[in-house]
XYZ file of C-alpha atoms in Angstrom:
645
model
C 0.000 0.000 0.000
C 1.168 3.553 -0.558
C 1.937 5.662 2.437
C 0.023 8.546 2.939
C 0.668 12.058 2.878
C 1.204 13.341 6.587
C 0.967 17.388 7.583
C 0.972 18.167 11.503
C -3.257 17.787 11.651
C -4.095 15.237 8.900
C -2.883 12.061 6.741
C -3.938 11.871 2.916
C -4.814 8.098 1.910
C -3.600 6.795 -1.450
C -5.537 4.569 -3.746
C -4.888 3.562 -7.090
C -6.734 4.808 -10.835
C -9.852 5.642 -12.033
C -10.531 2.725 -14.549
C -11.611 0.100 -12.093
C -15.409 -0.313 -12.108
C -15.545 -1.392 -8.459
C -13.247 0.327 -6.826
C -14.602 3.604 -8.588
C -18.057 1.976 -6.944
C -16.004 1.982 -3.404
C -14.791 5.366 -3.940
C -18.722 6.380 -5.129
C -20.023 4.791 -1.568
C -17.170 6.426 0.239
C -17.659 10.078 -0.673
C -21.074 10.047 -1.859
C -22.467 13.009 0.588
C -19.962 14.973 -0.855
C -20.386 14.126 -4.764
C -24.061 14.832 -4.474
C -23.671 18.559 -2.635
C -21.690 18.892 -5.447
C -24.317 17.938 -8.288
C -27.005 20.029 -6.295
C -25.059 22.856 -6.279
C -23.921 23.069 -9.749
C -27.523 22.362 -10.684
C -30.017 25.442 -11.531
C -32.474 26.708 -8.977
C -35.219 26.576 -11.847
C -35.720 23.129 -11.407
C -36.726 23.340 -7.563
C -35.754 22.007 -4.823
C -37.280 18.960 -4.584
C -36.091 17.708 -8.008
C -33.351 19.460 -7.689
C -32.587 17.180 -5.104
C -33.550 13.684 -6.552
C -31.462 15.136 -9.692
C -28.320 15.351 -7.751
C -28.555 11.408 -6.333
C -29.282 10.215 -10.368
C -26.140 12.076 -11.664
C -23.980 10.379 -8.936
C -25.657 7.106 -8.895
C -25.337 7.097 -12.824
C -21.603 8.415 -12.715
C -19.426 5.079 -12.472
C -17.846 3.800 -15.663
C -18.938 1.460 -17.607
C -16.063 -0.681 -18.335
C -12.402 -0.764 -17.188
C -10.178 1.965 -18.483
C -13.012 4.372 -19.324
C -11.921 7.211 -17.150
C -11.830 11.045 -17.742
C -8.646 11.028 -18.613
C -8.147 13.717 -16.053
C -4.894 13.240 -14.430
C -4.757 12.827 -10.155
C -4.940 16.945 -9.049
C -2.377 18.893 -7.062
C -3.198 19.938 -3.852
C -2.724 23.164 -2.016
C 0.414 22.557 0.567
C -1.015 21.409 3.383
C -4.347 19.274 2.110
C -5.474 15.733 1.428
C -4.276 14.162 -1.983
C -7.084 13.594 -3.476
C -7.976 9.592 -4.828
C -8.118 9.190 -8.131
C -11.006 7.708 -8.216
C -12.906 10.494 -6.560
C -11.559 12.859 -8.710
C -12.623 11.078 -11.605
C -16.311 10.789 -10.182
C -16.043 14.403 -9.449
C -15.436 15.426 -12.999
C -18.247 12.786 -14.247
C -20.636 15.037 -11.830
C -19.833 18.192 -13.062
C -19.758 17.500 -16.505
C -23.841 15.713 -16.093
C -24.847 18.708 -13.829
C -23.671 21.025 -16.390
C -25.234 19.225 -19.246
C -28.631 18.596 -17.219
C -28.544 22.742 -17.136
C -27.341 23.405 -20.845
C -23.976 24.717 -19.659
C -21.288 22.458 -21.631
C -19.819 23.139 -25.157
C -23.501 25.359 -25.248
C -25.378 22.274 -26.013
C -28.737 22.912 -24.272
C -30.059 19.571 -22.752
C -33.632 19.356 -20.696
C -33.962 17.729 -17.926
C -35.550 14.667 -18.695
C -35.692 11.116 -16.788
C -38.438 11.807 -14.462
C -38.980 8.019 -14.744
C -35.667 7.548 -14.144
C -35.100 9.985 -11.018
C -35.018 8.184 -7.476
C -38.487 8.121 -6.423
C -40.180 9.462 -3.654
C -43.771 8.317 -3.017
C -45.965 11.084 -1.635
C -43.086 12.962 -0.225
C -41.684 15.997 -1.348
C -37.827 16.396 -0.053
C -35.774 19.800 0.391
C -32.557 20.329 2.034
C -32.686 21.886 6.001
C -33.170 25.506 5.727
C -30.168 27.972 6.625
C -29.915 31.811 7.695
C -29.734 34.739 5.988
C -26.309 34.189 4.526
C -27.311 31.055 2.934
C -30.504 31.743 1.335
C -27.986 35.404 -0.434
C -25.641 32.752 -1.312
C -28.480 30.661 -2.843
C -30.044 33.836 -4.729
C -26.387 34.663 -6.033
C -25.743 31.128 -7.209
C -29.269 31.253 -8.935
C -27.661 34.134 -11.352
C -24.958 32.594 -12.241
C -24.007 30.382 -15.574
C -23.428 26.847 -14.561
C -19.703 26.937 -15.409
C -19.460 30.100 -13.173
C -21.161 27.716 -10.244
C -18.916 24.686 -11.278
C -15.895 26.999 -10.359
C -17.162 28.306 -7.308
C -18.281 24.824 -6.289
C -14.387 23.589 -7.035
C -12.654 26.249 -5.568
C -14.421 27.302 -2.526
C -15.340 23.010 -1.643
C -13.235 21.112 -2.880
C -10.297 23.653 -2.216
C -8.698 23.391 -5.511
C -6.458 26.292 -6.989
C -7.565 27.714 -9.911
C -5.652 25.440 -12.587
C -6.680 22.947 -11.196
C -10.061 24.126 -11.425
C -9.903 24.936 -14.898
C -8.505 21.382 -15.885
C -11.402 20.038 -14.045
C -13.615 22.679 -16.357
C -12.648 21.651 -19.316
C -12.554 17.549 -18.724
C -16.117 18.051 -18.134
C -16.655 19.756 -21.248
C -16.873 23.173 -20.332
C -15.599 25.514 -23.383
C -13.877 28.513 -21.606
C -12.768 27.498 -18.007
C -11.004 30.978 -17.946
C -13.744 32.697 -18.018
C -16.306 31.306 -15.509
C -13.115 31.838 -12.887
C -12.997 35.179 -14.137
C -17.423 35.134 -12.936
C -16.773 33.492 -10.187
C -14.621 36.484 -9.008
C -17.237 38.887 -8.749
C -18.705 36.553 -6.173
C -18.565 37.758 -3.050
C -20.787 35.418 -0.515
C -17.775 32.968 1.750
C -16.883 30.134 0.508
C -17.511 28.146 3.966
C -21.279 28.648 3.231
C -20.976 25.796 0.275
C -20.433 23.141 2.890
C -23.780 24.552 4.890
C -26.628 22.169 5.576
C -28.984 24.505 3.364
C -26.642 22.879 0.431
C -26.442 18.851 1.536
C -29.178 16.850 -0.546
C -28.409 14.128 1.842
C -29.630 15.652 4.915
C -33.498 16.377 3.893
C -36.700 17.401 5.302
C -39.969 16.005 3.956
C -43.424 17.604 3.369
C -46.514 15.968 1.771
C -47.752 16.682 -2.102
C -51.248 17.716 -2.692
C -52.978 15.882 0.395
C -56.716 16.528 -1.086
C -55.682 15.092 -5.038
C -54.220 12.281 -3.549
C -57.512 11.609 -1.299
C -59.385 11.781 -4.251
C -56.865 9.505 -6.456
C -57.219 7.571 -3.854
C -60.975 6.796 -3.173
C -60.931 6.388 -7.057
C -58.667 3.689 -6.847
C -60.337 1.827 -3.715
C -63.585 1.737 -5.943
C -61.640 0.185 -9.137
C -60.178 -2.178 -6.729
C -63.457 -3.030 -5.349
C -64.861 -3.460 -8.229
C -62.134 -6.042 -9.684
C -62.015 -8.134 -6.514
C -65.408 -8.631 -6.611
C -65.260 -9.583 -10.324
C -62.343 -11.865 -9.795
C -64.130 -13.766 -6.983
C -67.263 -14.236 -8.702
C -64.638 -15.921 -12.092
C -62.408 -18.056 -9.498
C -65.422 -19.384 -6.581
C -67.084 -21.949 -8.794
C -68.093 -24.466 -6.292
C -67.908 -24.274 -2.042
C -65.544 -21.571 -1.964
C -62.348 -21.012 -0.264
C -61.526 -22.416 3.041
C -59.233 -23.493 5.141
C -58.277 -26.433 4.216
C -58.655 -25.820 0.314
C -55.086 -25.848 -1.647
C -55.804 -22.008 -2.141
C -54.542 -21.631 1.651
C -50.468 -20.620 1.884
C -48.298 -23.293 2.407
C -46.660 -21.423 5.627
C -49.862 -21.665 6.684
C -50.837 -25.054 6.444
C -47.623 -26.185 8.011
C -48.178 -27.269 11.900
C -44.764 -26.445 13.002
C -45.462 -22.420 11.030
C -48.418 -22.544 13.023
C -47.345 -23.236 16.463
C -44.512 -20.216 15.789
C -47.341 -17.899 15.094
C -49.118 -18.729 18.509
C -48.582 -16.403 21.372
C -49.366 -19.141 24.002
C -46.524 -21.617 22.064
C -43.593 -18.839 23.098
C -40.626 -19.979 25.211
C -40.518 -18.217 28.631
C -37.679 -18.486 31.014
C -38.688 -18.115 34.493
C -36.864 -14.817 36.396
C -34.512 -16.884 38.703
C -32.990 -19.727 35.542
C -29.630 -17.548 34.793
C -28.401 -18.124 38.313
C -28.309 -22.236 38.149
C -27.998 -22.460 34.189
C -24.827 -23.775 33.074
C -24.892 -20.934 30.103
C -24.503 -16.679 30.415
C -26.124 -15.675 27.223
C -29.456 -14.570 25.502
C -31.269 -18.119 25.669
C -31.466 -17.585 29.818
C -32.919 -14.155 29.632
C -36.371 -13.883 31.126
C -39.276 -12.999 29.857
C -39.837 -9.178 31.052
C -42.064 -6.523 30.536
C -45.596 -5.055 31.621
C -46.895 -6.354 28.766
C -45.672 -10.083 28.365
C -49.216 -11.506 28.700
C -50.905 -9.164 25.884
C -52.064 -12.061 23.520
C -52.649 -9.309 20.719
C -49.749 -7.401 20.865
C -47.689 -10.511 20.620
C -49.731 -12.101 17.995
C -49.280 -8.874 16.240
C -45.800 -9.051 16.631
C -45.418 -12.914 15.127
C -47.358 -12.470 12.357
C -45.676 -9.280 11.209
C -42.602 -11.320 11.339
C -43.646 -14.299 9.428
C -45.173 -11.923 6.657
C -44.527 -7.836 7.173
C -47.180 -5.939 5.648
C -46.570 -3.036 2.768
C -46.904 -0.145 5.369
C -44.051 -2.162 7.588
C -40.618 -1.710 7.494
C -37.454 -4.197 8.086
C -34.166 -4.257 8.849
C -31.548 -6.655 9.355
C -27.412 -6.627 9.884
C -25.058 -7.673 6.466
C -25.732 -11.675 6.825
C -28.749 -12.155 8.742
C -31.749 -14.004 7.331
C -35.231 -12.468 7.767
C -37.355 -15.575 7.036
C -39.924 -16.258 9.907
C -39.379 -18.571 13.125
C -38.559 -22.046 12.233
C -40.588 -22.795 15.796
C -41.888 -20.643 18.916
C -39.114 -18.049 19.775
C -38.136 -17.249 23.094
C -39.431 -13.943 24.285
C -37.148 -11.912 25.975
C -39.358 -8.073 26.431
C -42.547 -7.252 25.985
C -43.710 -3.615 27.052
C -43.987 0.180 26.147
C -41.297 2.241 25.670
C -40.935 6.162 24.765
C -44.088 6.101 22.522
C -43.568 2.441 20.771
C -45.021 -1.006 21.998
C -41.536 -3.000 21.655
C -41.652 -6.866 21.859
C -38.193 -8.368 21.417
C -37.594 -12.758 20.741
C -34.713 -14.696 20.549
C -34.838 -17.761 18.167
C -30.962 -18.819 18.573
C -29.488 -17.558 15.544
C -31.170 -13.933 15.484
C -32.199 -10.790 18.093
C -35.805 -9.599 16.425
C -36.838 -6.243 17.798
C -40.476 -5.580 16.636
C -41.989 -2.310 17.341
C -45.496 -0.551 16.730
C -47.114 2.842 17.514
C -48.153 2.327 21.334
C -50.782 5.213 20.031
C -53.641 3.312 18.134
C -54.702 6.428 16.134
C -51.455 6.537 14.758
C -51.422 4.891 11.196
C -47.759 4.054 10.729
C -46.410 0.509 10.060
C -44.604 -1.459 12.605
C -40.802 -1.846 12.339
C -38.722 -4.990 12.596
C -34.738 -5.154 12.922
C -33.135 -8.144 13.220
C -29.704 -8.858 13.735
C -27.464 -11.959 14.020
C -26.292 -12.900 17.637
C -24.952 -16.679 17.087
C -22.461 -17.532 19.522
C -22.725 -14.635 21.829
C -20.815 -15.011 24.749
C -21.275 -13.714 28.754
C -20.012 -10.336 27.537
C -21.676 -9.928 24.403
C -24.981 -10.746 26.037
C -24.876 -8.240 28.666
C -27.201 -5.647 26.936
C -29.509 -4.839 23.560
C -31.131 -1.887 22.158
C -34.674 -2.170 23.342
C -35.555 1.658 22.063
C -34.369 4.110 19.627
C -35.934 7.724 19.053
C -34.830 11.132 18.757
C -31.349 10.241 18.403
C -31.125 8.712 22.090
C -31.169 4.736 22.683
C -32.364 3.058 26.028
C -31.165 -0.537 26.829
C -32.509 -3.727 28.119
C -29.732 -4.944 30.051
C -29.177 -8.709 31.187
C -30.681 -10.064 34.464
C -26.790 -10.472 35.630
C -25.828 -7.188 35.685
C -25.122 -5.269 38.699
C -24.688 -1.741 37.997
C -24.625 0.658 34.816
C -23.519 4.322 33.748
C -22.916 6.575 31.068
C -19.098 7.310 30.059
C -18.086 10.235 27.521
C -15.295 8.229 25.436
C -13.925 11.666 24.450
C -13.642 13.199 28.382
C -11.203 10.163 29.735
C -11.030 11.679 32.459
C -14.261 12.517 34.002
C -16.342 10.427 35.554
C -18.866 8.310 34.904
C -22.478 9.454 35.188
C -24.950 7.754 36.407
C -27.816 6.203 34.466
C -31.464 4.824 36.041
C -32.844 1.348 35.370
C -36.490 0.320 36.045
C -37.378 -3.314 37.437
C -36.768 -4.850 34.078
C -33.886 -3.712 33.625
C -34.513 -0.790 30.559
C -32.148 1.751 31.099
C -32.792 5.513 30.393
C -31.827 7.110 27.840
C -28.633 8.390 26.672
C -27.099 9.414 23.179
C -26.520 7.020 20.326
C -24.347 7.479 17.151
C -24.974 10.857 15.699
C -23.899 12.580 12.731
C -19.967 13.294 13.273
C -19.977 15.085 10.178
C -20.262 18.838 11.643
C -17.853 17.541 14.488
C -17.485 15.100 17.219
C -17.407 16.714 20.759
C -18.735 13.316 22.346
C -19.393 10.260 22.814
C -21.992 8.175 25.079
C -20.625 5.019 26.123
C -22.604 2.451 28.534
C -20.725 1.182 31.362
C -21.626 -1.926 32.219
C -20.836 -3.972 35.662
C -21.351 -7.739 35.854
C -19.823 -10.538 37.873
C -16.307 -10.678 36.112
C -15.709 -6.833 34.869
C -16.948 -3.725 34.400
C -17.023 -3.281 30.403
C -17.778 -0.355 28.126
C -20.155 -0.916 25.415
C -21.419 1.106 22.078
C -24.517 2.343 19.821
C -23.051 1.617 16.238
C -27.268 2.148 14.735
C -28.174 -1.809 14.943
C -30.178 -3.768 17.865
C -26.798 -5.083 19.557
C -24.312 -2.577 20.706
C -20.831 -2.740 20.191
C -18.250 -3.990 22.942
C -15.060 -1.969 23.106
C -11.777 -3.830 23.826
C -8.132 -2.841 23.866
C -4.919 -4.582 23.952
C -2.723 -7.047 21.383
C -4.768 -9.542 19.034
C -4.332 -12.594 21.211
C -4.671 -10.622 24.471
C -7.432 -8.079 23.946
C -9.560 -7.255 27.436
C -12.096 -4.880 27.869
C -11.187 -1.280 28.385
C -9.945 -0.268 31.591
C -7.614 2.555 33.598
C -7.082 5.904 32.389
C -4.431 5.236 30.120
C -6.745 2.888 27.626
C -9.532 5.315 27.919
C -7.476 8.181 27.050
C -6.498 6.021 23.561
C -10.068 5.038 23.451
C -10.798 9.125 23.403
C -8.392 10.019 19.710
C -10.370 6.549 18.510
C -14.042 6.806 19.122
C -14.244 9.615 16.695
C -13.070 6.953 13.505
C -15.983 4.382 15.059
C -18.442 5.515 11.790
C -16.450 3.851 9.767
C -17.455 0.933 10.892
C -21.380 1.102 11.487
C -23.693 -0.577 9.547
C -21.603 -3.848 9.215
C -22.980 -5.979 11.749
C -20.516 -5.192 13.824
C -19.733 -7.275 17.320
C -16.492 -5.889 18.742
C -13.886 -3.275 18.228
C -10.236 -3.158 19.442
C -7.905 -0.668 19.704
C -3.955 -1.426 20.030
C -1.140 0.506 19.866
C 1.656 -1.171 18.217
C 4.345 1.256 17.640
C 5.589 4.295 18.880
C 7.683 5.906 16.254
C 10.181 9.340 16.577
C 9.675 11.556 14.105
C 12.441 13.549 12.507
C 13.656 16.863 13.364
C 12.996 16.212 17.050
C 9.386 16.320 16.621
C 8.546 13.823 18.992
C 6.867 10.295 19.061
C 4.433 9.509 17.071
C 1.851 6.591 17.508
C 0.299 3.919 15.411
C -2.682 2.004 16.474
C -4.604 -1.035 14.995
C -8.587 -0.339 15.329
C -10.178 -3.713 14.154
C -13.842 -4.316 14.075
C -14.996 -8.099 14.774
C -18.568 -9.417 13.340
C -21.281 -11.526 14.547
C -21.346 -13.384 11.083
C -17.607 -13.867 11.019
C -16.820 -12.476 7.554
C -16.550 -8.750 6.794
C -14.291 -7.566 9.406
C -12.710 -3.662 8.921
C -9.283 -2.863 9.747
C -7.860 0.914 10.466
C -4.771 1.647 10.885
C -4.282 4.732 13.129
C -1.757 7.626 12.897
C -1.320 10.040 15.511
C 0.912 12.681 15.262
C 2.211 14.161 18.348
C 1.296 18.088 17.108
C -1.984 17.425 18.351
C -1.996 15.260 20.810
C -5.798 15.892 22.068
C -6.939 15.359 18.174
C -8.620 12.264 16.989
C -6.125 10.057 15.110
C -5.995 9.965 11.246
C -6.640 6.988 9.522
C -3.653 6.137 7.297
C -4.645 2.927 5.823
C -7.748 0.623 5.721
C -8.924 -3.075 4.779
C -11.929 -5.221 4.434
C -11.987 -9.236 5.189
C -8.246 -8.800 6.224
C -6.425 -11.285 8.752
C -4.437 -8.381 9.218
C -4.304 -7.300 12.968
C -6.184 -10.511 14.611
C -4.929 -13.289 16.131
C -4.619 -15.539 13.243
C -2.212 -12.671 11.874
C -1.593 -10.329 14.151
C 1.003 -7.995 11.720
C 0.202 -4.797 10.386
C 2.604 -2.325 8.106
C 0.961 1.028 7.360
C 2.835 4.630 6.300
C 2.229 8.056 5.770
C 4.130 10.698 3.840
C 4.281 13.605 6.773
C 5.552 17.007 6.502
C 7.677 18.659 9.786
C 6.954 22.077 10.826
C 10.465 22.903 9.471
C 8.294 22.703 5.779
C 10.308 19.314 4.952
C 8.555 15.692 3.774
C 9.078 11.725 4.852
C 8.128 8.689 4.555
C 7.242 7.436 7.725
C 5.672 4.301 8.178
C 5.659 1.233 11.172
C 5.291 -2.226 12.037
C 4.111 -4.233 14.560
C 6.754 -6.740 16.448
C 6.743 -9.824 13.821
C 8.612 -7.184 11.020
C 12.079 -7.963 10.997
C 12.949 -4.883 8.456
C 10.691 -2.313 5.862
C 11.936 -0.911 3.057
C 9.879 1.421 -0.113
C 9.992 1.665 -4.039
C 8.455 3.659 -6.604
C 9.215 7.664 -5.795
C 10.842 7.332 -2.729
C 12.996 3.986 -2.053
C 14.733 3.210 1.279
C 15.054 0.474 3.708
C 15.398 0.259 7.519
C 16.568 -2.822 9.805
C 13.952 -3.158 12.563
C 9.889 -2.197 11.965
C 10.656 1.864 12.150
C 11.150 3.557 8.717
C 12.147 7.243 7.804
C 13.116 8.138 4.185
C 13.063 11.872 3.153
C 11.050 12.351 0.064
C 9.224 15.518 -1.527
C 5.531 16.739 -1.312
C 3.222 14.172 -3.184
C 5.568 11.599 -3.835
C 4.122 7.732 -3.902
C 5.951 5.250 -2.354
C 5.054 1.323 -2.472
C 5.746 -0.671 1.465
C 7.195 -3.912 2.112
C 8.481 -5.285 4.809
C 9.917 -8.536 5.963
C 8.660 -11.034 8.604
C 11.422 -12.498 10.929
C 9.977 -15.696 9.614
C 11.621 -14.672 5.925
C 7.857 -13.966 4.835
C 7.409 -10.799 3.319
C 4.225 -8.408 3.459
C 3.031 -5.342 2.053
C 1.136 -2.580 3.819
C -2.437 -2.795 5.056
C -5.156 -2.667 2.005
């Protein structure tokens, strides 16, 4: 793997060109917030918001190539001293953006083109979606962007944005077809609003508010359809009844149905209930002891509800489920772990060995929204990872339903170290209150709610990563990781729970943190460290590797993620190595290569632009400002690995 360029606040990753379908789709997933501000602001005003805003997803979603090799043709940009190298591949994308917004508005090579794929825009039932409105400044900036040619908007976008210098923005210009990039710079200087107002939330098509079409033509459109429907189901039962009808035991009924074992899942009285007291003589700690709790165990037709939406959700309902985890109904009767109200939902959660399933309804009955059902995978949970689950989830807070074993909890701020704990109530079942779950880091992360929790062999800290099982945090060497403890892991745990994002939505069991080298930096500018942040599944597969570079400048800053890797061995205790680098610039204005190794590197050495070797895992070459460099190193076993990808 490369390194990556290094200043005293931030480290640049490097990825390879633009002609590879799915790594351009990687790139696409990776900065696709950002690619679609872009489209929505190079976009015209005229088309309003709303489809302005479903316009903006289509030209991103469309922008991947086609085939290997068919990039822009732009070459990788310079960057300003000082800022991320941009990846190729995002660059690439970016250009592909431009170029359609500027075409969707008429602006390149003056070949007018309309608008047109309405059938082929995202679509939004019902709904219609604008971005969250800003202040004064924002809706000037908006009005002056209105008045402006879409090449003049393309170079505002690129300068003020993406932070590009102005050749750079004109070779951007005219790869997306643009016919005098000179001149919409020379517009785009008699613009006068900040730049900083581009990255506002008034301009992010990804962070939208909804409000409802025409409610009275859709009640209309809608009675008409109820009476056409009418009227063909009661023409298509009079053409398929010709003798006693349907019944239940007619081959018209559904196999699941019919089938004796579906049946007995679907009854409420069938359900496995563990009596309060089983934990403390079972020979197992895990989620198949848990007892039945809850005000609300006993109501026959909120749990019937509950079955049947699982064995067949209805069109208003709405599922989820971690990467990996089936969402077929219960083979059998589940075991029923909650059953009560919380905030304003009716929750029921079941446990049917393999799979958590958290269904959840209105507890209002005027209320006409569907119920909601998560599952996620939980297979060989142990004593630790069975000590809590999300039980409910609203306004951006999470309560938990904790184990019967545990003794105590509280609520730790991952990014205060220092302070402590606060506490946090539990009623008789054991639901917690509430306290803050992942949030939107984007705009900054000043902290982060942890839950504490004390059983009979430690006292372990545990996460909200968005899914029904939160996240345990560990710390330590692969074959040796323990749950976080002392000041000195929870002040490393404070520069890492920032990256934790980067992670979510993977299914995601447990995350470790460990520091495996402490490197000195040149120019006596003190130590830097490199930590290993891996992320452990339920399902096994799909584990995600960081590696962590922290550079001593700013030591209260979160770390910088020089290197990354998907389904890697790397870091765990099958293989516990990891090689990762960084090209970092001194305050003295001069560049390395800088890049470590955990214990089982005997020496590391670079090619490509810079070359150098080092005996031992610690490597510094002096090289020049966006020079690539390829890393090797060699295992005191004779094996030799490259860097973390």
């Amino acid at each position: 793997m490369p390194p990556r360029r290094a200043v005293p606040s931030s480290v640049e990753r490097r990825m390879v060109g633009p002609g590879d379908p799915e790594r351009a789709d990687a790139a696409l997933v990776e900065h696709y917030a950002r690619l679609t501000r872009i489209g929505y602001l190079v976009l015209p005003s005229s088309l309003g918001c709303s489809r302005r805003v479903l316009t903006a997803h289509r030209l991103v979603q469309r922008s991947l190539p086609r085939s290997r090799g068919a990039g822009t043709g732009l070459p990788s940009p310079r960057r300003p001293e000082g800022a991320a190298v941009m990846d190729p591949r995002y660059a690439d994308l970016r250009v592909r953006v431009v170029r359609a917004a500027l075409e969707a508005g008429g602006s390149s090579r003056g070949r007018p083109r309309r608008v047109r794929g309405a059938p082929f825009l995202p679509q939004v039932w019902g709904l219609r979606l604008f971005p969250r409105c800003g202040g004064a400044d924002e809706l000037a900036l908006e009005q002056a962007l209105s008045a402006l040619s879409g090449p003049c908007r393309a170079a505002l976008v690129l300068r003020g944005l993406e932070g590009l210098a102005d050749a750079e923005v004109c070779r951007v210009l005219a790869a997306a077809g643009v016919a005098d990039p000179g001149a919409a710079l020379v517009e785009a200087d008699a613009v006068s609003a900040p730049h900083a107002l581009l990255a506002s939330t008034e301009f992010d098509p990804c962070s939208l508010q909804a409000r409802p079409t025409d409610l009275l033509l859709r009640r209309r459109r809608a009675r008409a359809a109820l009476a056409g429907l009418g009227a063909l189901v009661a023409c298509g039962t009079l053409l398929v009844m010709p003798g006693g009808g349907w019944g239940p035991d007619r081959s018209s009924v559904p196999t699941y149905a019919r089938n004796p074992a579906a049946r007995q899942a679907l009854d409420p009285a069938a359900l496995i209930r563990v009596p309060p007291t089983f934990w403390q003589r079972s020979a197992r700690t895990d989620f198949t002891v848990w007892p039945a709790r809850g005000d609300r165990t006993r109501d026959s037709e909120l749990l019937r509800r509950a079955l049947a939406v699982w064995a067949l959700p209805g069109h208003a309902d709405r599922s989820t489920a971690t990467p990996g985890t089936p969402t077929g109904p219960p083979m059998g009767p589940p075991h029923l772990l909650y059953a009560g109200v919380v905030d304003d939902a009716a929750v029921v959660l079941f446990h049917d060995g393999l799979r958590i399933v958290r269904y959840a309804e209105p507890s209002n009955p005027g209320q006409d929204r569907g119920a909601v059902l998560d599952f996620a995978r939980v297979d060989g949970a142990d004593p630790a990872g069975s000590n809590a689950l999300v039980v409910g989830r609203a306004h951006g807070r999470v309560r938990y339903l904790t184990a019967p074993w545990v003794r105590s909890v509280a609520v730790r701020d991952l990014l205060a170290p220092r302070a402590a704990p606060r506490a946090l109530p539990r009623d008789p079942d054991g639901v917690t209150g509430p306290l803050a779950g992942i949030g939107d880091t984007a705009a900054g992360c000043r902290s982060w709610d942890a839950l504490e929790v004390r059983d009979a062999e430690a006292v372990r800290l545990m996460t909200d990563l968005g899914e029904p099982t939160p996240v345990r945090l560990t710390s330590g060497a692969p074959s040796a990781s323990h749950d976080v403890s002392g000041r000195g892991e929870r002040e490393s745990w404070a520069r890492t729970a920032c990256l934790l994002p980067a992670v979510r939505a993977g299914g995601v069991r447990s995350v470790n943190s460990w520091l495996f080298a402490h490197q000195p930096l040149p120019e006596n500018s003190g130590a830097a460290r490199w930590l290993c942040v891996r992320a452990e599944t339920w399902r096994g597969t799909g584990s995600r590797v960081l590696a962590e570079f922290r550079d001593p400048a700013a030591p209260a800053a979160p770390g910088a993620v020089a290197a990354r890797a998907e389904d890697s061995p790397a870091c765990g205790p099958r293989e516990p190595q990891v090689l990762a680098g960084v090209l970092w610039k001194s305050a003295g204005g001069r560049w390395y290569v800088v890049a470590a190794g955990s214990r089982e590197f005997a020496s590391l050495s670079t090619s490509g632009g810079v070359v150098g070797s080092s005996p031992g895992r610690l490597l510094t070459v002096p090289a020049r400002a966006g020079d690539r460099a390829e890393l090797n190193g060699l295992l005191a076993d004779g094996r030799r690995v490259g860097s973390l990808r």
